Every structure is written in structure tokens, then in C-alpha cells.
Short mmCIF file of C-alpha atoms in Angstrom, two decimals:
data_model
loop_
_atom_site.label_atom_id
_atom_site.label_comp_id
_atom_site.label_asym_id
_atom_site.label_seq_id
_atom_site.Cartn_x
_atom_site.Cartn_y
_atom_site.Cartn_z
CA UNK A 1 -20.89 49.04 166.02
CA UNK A 2 -22.50 45.71 165.28
CA UNK A 3 -21.73 44.14 161.91
CA UNK A 4 -25.36 43.01 161.65
CA UNK A 5 -26.51 46.65 161.65
CA UNK A 6 -24.60 47.45 158.48
CA UNK A 7 -25.54 44.14 156.89
CA UNK A 8 -29.19 45.01 157.43
CA UNK A 9 -28.74 48.47 155.93
CA UNK A 10 -27.06 46.99 152.86
CA UNK A 11 -29.76 44.35 152.50
CA UNK A 12 -32.49 47.00 152.56
CA UNK A 13 -30.80 48.85 149.71
CA UNK A 14 -30.45 45.67 147.68
CA UNK A 15 -34.11 44.73 147.99
CA UNK A 16 -35.16 48.30 147.23
CA UNK A 17 -33.24 48.06 143.96
CA UNK A 18 -34.93 44.73 143.23
CA UNK A 19 -38.34 46.32 143.82
CA UNK A 20 -37.39 49.18 141.49
CA UNK A 21 -36.60 46.70 138.71
CA UNK A 22 -39.84 44.80 139.34
CA UNK A 23 -41.80 48.05 139.26
CA UNK A 24 -40.28 48.94 135.89
CA UNK A 25 -41.13 45.49 134.53
CA UNK A 26 -44.75 45.76 135.62
CA UNK A 27 -45.11 49.29 134.25
CA UNK A 28 -43.98 47.99 130.84
CA UNK A 29 -46.12 44.85 130.77
CA UNK A 30 -47.92 46.14 127.65
CA UNK A 31 -44.93 47.85 125.99
CA UNK A 32 -44.28 46.28 122.59
CA UNK A 33 -40.85 44.70 122.28
CA UNK A 34 -39.94 45.37 125.94
CA UNK A 35 -37.46 42.99 127.57
CA UNK A 36 -37.76 42.55 131.32
CA UNK A 37 -34.95 43.05 133.80
CA UNK A 38 -33.84 40.99 136.78
CA UNK A 39 -31.48 41.55 139.71
CA UNK A 40 -28.89 39.19 141.12
CA UNK A 41 -26.95 39.55 144.36
CA UNK A 42 -23.58 38.46 145.73
CA UNK A 43 -22.14 38.21 149.22
CA UNK A 44 -19.52 40.73 150.26
CA UNK A 45 -16.14 40.07 151.81
CA UNK A 46 -16.15 37.99 155.01
CA UNK A 47 -14.18 38.87 158.12
CA UNK A 48 -11.70 36.12 158.99
CA UNK A 49 -12.00 35.14 162.65
CA UNK A 50 -9.81 32.06 162.41
CA UNK A 51 -8.01 30.46 159.49
CA UNK A 52 -8.27 26.87 158.39
CA UNK A 53 -6.03 24.33 160.09
CA UNK A 54 -4.34 21.44 158.31
CA UNK A 55 -4.75 17.88 159.52
CA UNK A 56 -1.90 16.45 161.54
CA UNK A 57 -0.81 13.03 162.75
CA UNK A 58 -2.83 13.21 165.96
CA UNK A 59 -5.60 15.71 165.08
CA UNK A 60 -7.83 16.45 162.12
CA UNK A 61 -8.01 19.74 160.24
CA UNK A 62 -10.31 22.61 161.15
CA UNK A 63 -12.40 24.83 158.91
CA UNK A 64 -12.01 28.61 158.77
CA UNK A 65 -14.29 30.77 160.89
CA UNK A 66 -15.69 33.72 158.96
CA UNK A 67 -18.41 36.28 159.53
CA UNK A 68 -20.00 37.73 156.40
CA UNK A 69 -20.35 41.48 156.08
CA UNK A 70 -23.57 41.56 154.07
CA UNK A 71 -24.59 41.32 150.44
CA UNK A 72 -24.36 43.56 147.42
CA UNK A 73 -25.86 44.05 143.99
CA UNK A 74 -24.21 41.75 141.47
CA UNK A 75 -26.01 42.45 138.16
CA UNK A 76 -29.13 43.95 136.66
CA UNK A 77 -29.72 41.80 133.58
CA UNK A 78 -31.87 42.31 130.51
CA UNK A 79 -33.68 39.03 129.81
CA UNK A 80 -33.87 38.69 126.02
CA UNK A 81 -36.44 35.92 125.74
CA UNK A 82 -39.02 35.93 122.94
CA UNK A 83 -42.26 37.77 123.63
CA UNK A 84 -45.64 36.55 122.44
CA UNK A 85 -46.88 37.80 119.08
CA UNK A 86 -50.07 39.84 118.81
CA UNK A 87 -51.82 39.82 115.44
CA UNK A 88 -52.90 43.35 114.45
CA UNK A 89 -53.88 43.03 110.80
CA UNK A 90 -51.94 46.23 110.00
CA UNK A 91 -49.50 46.08 107.09
CA UNK A 92 -46.83 48.23 108.73
CA UNK A 93 -46.74 46.27 112.00
CA UNK A 94 -43.80 43.86 112.10
CA UNK A 95 -42.62 41.40 114.74
CA UNK A 96 -39.28 39.61 115.00
CA UNK A 97 -39.26 35.88 115.76
CA UNK A 98 -35.77 35.05 116.96
CA UNK A 99 -32.73 37.20 117.59
CA UNK A 100 -31.97 40.63 116.22
CA UNK A 101 -33.18 44.21 116.18
CA UNK A 102 -34.63 46.68 113.74
CA UNK A 103 -32.23 49.50 112.89
CA UNK A 104 -33.48 53.09 113.23
CA UNK A 105 -31.62 56.36 112.85
CA UNK A 106 -31.68 59.11 115.46
CA UNK A 107 -29.76 62.00 113.89
CA UNK A 108 -26.28 60.63 113.18
CA UNK A 109 -26.66 57.71 115.60
CA UNK A 110 -27.92 54.23 114.83
CA UNK A 111 -30.34 52.86 117.43
CA UNK A 112 -31.89 49.42 117.73
CA UNK A 113 -35.38 48.31 118.67
CA UNK A 114 -37.67 45.28 118.87
CA UNK A 115 -40.83 47.38 118.57
CA UNK A 116 -42.08 47.09 115.00
CA UNK A 117 -45.03 49.49 114.94
CA UNK A 118 -43.97 51.51 111.91
CA UNK A 119 -45.59 54.34 109.96
CA UNK A 120 -45.20 56.36 106.77
CA UNK A 121 -44.61 60.09 107.12
CA UNK A 122 -45.68 62.78 104.66
CA UNK A 123 -42.72 62.03 102.37
CA UNK A 124 -43.34 58.28 102.33
CA UNK A 125 -40.39 57.53 104.62
CA UNK A 126 -40.80 54.49 106.86
CA UNK A 127 -40.48 55.62 110.49
CA UNK A 128 -41.19 54.36 114.01
CA UNK A 129 -43.58 55.99 116.46
CA UNK A 130 -41.00 58.65 117.40
CA UNK A 131 -40.26 59.60 113.79
CA UNK A 132 -36.91 57.76 113.61
CA UNK A 133 -36.19 56.45 110.11
CA UNK A 134 -36.23 52.67 109.66
CA UNK A 135 -33.00 51.69 107.92
CA UNK A 136 -32.44 49.28 105.05
CA UNK A 137 -31.10 49.09 101.52
CA UNK A 138 -32.68 50.21 98.29
CA UNK A 139 -33.80 48.22 95.27
CA UNK A 140 -31.23 45.87 93.77
CA UNK A 141 -28.93 45.83 96.82
CA UNK A 142 -28.20 42.85 99.03
CA UNK A 143 -28.40 43.82 102.71
CA UNK A 144 -25.76 41.24 103.65
CA UNK A 145 -23.23 42.81 101.29
CA UNK A 146 -23.09 46.20 102.99
CA UNK A 147 -22.17 47.64 106.33
CA UNK A 148 -23.58 50.55 108.28
CA UNK A 149 -22.48 53.10 105.68
CA UNK A 150 -24.69 51.55 102.98
CA UNK A 151 -27.88 51.63 105.05
CA UNK A 152 -30.37 54.37 104.40
CA UNK A 153 -33.98 55.36 105.09
CA UNK A 154 -36.64 53.36 103.27
CA UNK A 155 -39.46 55.03 101.36
CA UNK A 156 -42.80 53.71 100.11
CA UNK A 157 -44.40 56.39 97.96
CA UNK A 158 -47.92 55.45 96.92
CA UNK A 159 -48.66 56.66 93.40
CA UNK A 160 -45.00 57.19 92.53
CA UNK A 161 -43.80 56.16 89.05
CA UNK A 162 -41.62 53.05 88.87
CA UNK A 163 -38.85 54.97 87.12
CA UNK A 164 -38.74 57.61 89.85
CA UNK A 165 -38.22 55.09 92.66
CA UNK A 166 -35.85 52.73 90.82
CA UNK A 167 -38.28 49.82 90.52
CA UNK A 168 -37.19 47.21 88.00
CA UNK A 169 -40.29 46.71 85.82
CA UNK A 170 -41.02 47.09 82.12
CA UNK A 171 -43.12 50.25 82.30
CA UNK A 172 -41.28 53.11 83.99
CA UNK A 173 -44.49 55.15 84.02
CA UNK A 174 -46.52 52.58 85.99
CA UNK A 175 -47.46 53.84 89.44
CA UNK A 176 -47.19 52.10 92.81
CA UNK A 177 -50.58 50.79 93.95
CA UNK A 178 -49.89 48.60 96.99
CA UNK A 179 -47.08 46.84 98.87
CA UNK A 180 -46.38 43.94 101.21
CA UNK A 181 -43.42 43.03 103.46
CA UNK A 182 -41.94 39.53 103.27
CA UNK A 183 -40.42 37.58 106.23
CA UNK A 184 -36.99 38.32 104.69
CA UNK A 185 -37.64 42.06 104.95
CA UNK A 186 -38.29 42.64 101.25
CA UNK A 187 -40.80 45.39 100.54
CA UNK A 188 -42.65 44.19 97.44
CA UNK A 189 -44.58 46.82 95.50
CA UNK A 190 -47.41 46.13 93.04
CA UNK A 191 -47.74 48.61 90.18
CA UNK A 192 -50.63 49.78 88.03
CA UNK A 193 -49.55 47.53 85.14
CA UNK A 194 -49.84 44.44 87.35
CA UNK A 195 -46.11 43.89 87.71
CA UNK A 196 -44.33 43.76 91.06
CA UNK A 197 -40.84 44.79 92.13
CA UNK A 198 -38.72 45.02 95.27
CA UNK A 199 -38.81 48.56 96.66
CA UNK A 200 -36.17 47.93 99.33
CA UNK A 201 -35.15 45.60 102.12
CA UNK A 202 -35.53 46.20 105.84
CA UNK A 203 -32.21 45.48 107.53
CA UNK A 204 -31.66 43.95 110.95
CA UNK A 205 -28.72 43.87 113.33
CA UNK A 206 -27.59 41.24 115.79
CA UNK A 207 -24.90 41.38 118.46
CA UNK A 208 -22.43 39.03 120.08
CA UNK A 209 -23.79 40.09 123.49
CA UNK A 210 -27.32 41.56 123.28
CA UNK A 211 -27.40 41.78 127.07
CA UNK A 212 -24.67 44.40 126.86
CA UNK A 213 -26.86 46.90 124.98
CA UNK A 214 -27.83 50.08 126.79
CA UNK A 215 -31.54 50.83 127.18
CA UNK A 216 -31.84 54.34 125.75
CA UNK A 217 -35.58 54.90 126.25
CA UNK A 218 -38.40 55.08 123.71
CA UNK A 219 -38.07 51.33 123.06
CA UNK A 220 -34.54 51.75 121.70
CA UNK A 221 -31.12 50.35 122.57
CA UNK A 222 -27.66 51.79 121.99
CA UNK A 223 -24.32 50.04 121.42
CA UNK A 224 -21.92 49.81 124.38
CA UNK A 225 -18.34 48.67 124.80
CA UNK A 226 -19.57 45.21 125.89
CA UNK A 227 -22.35 44.58 123.37
CA UNK A 228 -20.06 44.05 120.40
CA UNK A 229 -20.43 45.78 117.06
CA UNK A 230 -23.73 45.43 115.19
CA UNK A 231 -23.80 42.84 112.43
CA UNK A 232 -26.15 44.18 109.76
CA UNK A 233 -27.96 41.99 107.30
CA UNK A 234 -31.16 40.47 105.99
CA UNK A 235 -33.77 39.03 108.38
CA UNK A 236 -33.56 35.24 108.55
CA UNK A 237 -29.83 35.05 107.78
CA UNK A 238 -26.74 34.48 109.94
CA UNK A 239 -28.63 34.06 113.20
CA UNK A 240 -31.09 36.90 112.68
CA UNK A 241 -34.77 36.22 113.25
CA UNK A 242 -37.45 36.44 110.58
CA UNK A 243 -40.19 39.04 110.32
CA UNK A 244 -43.87 38.32 110.89
CA UNK A 245 -46.13 40.78 109.13
CA UNK A 246 -49.26 42.37 110.58
CA UNK A 247 -48.08 41.44 114.09
CA UNK A 248 -46.29 42.99 117.05
CA UNK A 249 -44.09 41.40 119.69
CA UNK A 250 -45.50 41.81 123.16
CA UNK A 251 -43.48 42.38 126.32
CA UNK A 252 -41.91 39.25 127.82
CA UNK A 253 -42.98 40.31 131.34
CA UNK A 254 -44.83 37.54 133.23
CA UNK A 255 -47.06 39.22 135.81
CA UNK A 256 -47.39 36.10 137.98
CA UNK A 257 -43.61 35.83 138.20
CA UNK A 258 -43.22 39.54 138.91
CA UNK A 259 -45.75 39.47 141.77
CA UNK A 260 -44.04 36.44 143.29
CA UNK A 261 -40.69 38.24 143.10
CA UNK A 262 -42.34 41.32 144.61
CA UNK A 263 -43.41 39.30 147.64
CA UNK A 264 -39.90 37.88 148.01
CA UNK A 265 -38.37 41.36 147.80
CA UNK A 266 -40.90 42.81 150.24
CA UNK A 267 -40.28 40.08 152.82
CA UNK A 268 -36.53 40.36 152.36
CA UNK A 269 -36.76 44.12 152.93
CA UNK A 270 -38.87 43.58 156.06
CA UNK A 271 -36.44 40.97 157.41
CA UNK A 272 -33.54 43.39 157.04
CA UNK A 273 -35.47 46.14 158.85
CA UNK A 274 -36.03 43.65 161.72
CA UNK A 275 -32.29 43.00 161.76
CA UNK A 276 -31.65 46.72 162.15
CA UNK A 277 -34.28 46.97 164.91
CA UNK A 278 -32.77 44.00 166.77
CA UNK A 279 -29.27 45.44 166.48
CA UNK A 280 -30.56 48.76 167.79
CA UNK A 281 -32.14 47.05 170.81
CA UNK A 282 -28.84 45.32 171.59
CA UNK A 283 -27.00 48.65 171.43
CA UNK A 284 -29.64 50.16 173.71
CA UNK A 285 -29.02 47.41 176.27
CA UNK A 286 -25.30 48.12 176.11
CA UNK A 287 -25.92 51.84 176.73
CA UNK A 288 -28.19 51.03 179.67
CA UNK A 289 -25.43 49.03 181.40
CA UNK A 290 -24.23 52.37 182.78
CA UNK A 291 -26.98 53.80 184.92
#
């Protein structure tokens, strides 16, 4: 069989995968915190028709003669560039400027996300849209001083007494009236006596290789063998980005770029189908030599 036939088949598969990645990017153009993907290709092994020849006293050297056997998928990368920030005016919406991820808990497993649309459940626990607890440290603790075992769910209980939630103010009977979240992740509560106190700190995690994280669905990522271990700490420290309140990070998908890549993938797919058609016509001619 002709080598070009199999090269064309392989090329069709490669460009189909590229279109699949582009389709996923476009479908998530308005997904908060989404990071787009991209595909890269590599050439496969080449068949050696003639080796290289060294130069001699009377004749120069010759280059090798090789016929490539098609291309393959090299990588599908997650592009971790910063997305634009959308101002929402909502106190529990948070965006990250810079590197790092929010830490949320799914059962016994820690997950990581860039989507900062958070909510309070009926118990006052800070959760994401899927009900996963947002992790941090309680009042009086430094997030950089603890590892994963010290992180816990954060609670903001409106109307709760300062003494019941461990707030460090003079009047233990004063009740929580309002709160705000600082760029460093501190949740600052204002109490009925006019005093304020830190209710907790939202923790963040960064990784040696964020591109190695596994997309686990629902805007979350999971640790893999190539991502490195999570480094927990306070936003704005040790390479972690800061938080922007009342804002959300938009997807980093650029529609104009995606449509241009779609055209390239479509034309590449069509060119490979033509290669298969041409190879088929040549084989047909060979069959027709015997009448």
C-alpha cells in the first residue's frame, strides 16, 4: 500500500482532535476561570531510503534520503494565561490576578479552581456553585504556616456572637453585621459594637507545573504526578496572585484566534482527505493494469 494513504489517514485524525479542542474552547468562552487548550503535532519516524555519505578527496558528501510516514499528536496543552476581569459588584465574587488557585474540598479530596463565584449555604459555610467548601484557616492562624492538614472550611455566620466564632474583639456578645474580603484573602467582619476582626483567611495553592493539572470538570483541577504538590498559603505571597473582590475572571478564550485555528484545521483535514482520494486513484490505476 502507498505510504501517502496512511499519512493522510493519520493527518485526518490529528486535525479532528484539533477541531475537538477548538470546539471545547468555544463552548467555554463564557465559563468563568476557564483556561483554553491547544494542540501541537510532531512528525513520525521517517523511512530511510539512503544514508548520508561522507565527503571524500574527490567527491563531496551526500545527504540522507528519507520519506516521512506522517504526523502524530504531540501535546494537548492547557494555556494558563490571565483572563480578563469582569466587575460584578457582588461581595462573594472573587477573581485571582496572577498565579494560583482557590482550594475547595470534594469529600476527602482537595480540588483547585480559578472560578471565584462563591456562596454561603444554610450553615454559613463558604462554598462554590457545586457546594464544595472553600478552604482556608480560621481566626488567628497564618495560612503560610500550615499545610493541607490545617486547612478547613470557612464560615461567615451573620448575626453570630463574636465569642461563638472566635473573633478577637472586646465584647464577646457583639454580633456580626457585615464582612468584606481583602486582596490578601482576609475575611474582615464588622460587629454590632463597631469593632472589626478577622473571621478567617482564604487560602490559595500554586504548583511547580500548573500545566500538569488534570481538568476534573465543574471548573476544578486535580493534582497529577507531573503537576507537583500544592503549595498552600496566603494570596499575594510566594508567587501566588492577589484577590480582586466583587469581580470574576473570564475565560481566556479569544474567539478570533479560535475561528482562525478552526479554518486551519478544516483546510488541513480537507487536504488530507484529498491525499487519500489521490492515493486511491493511483491504486485504482494499478488494479486496472490487468484487464
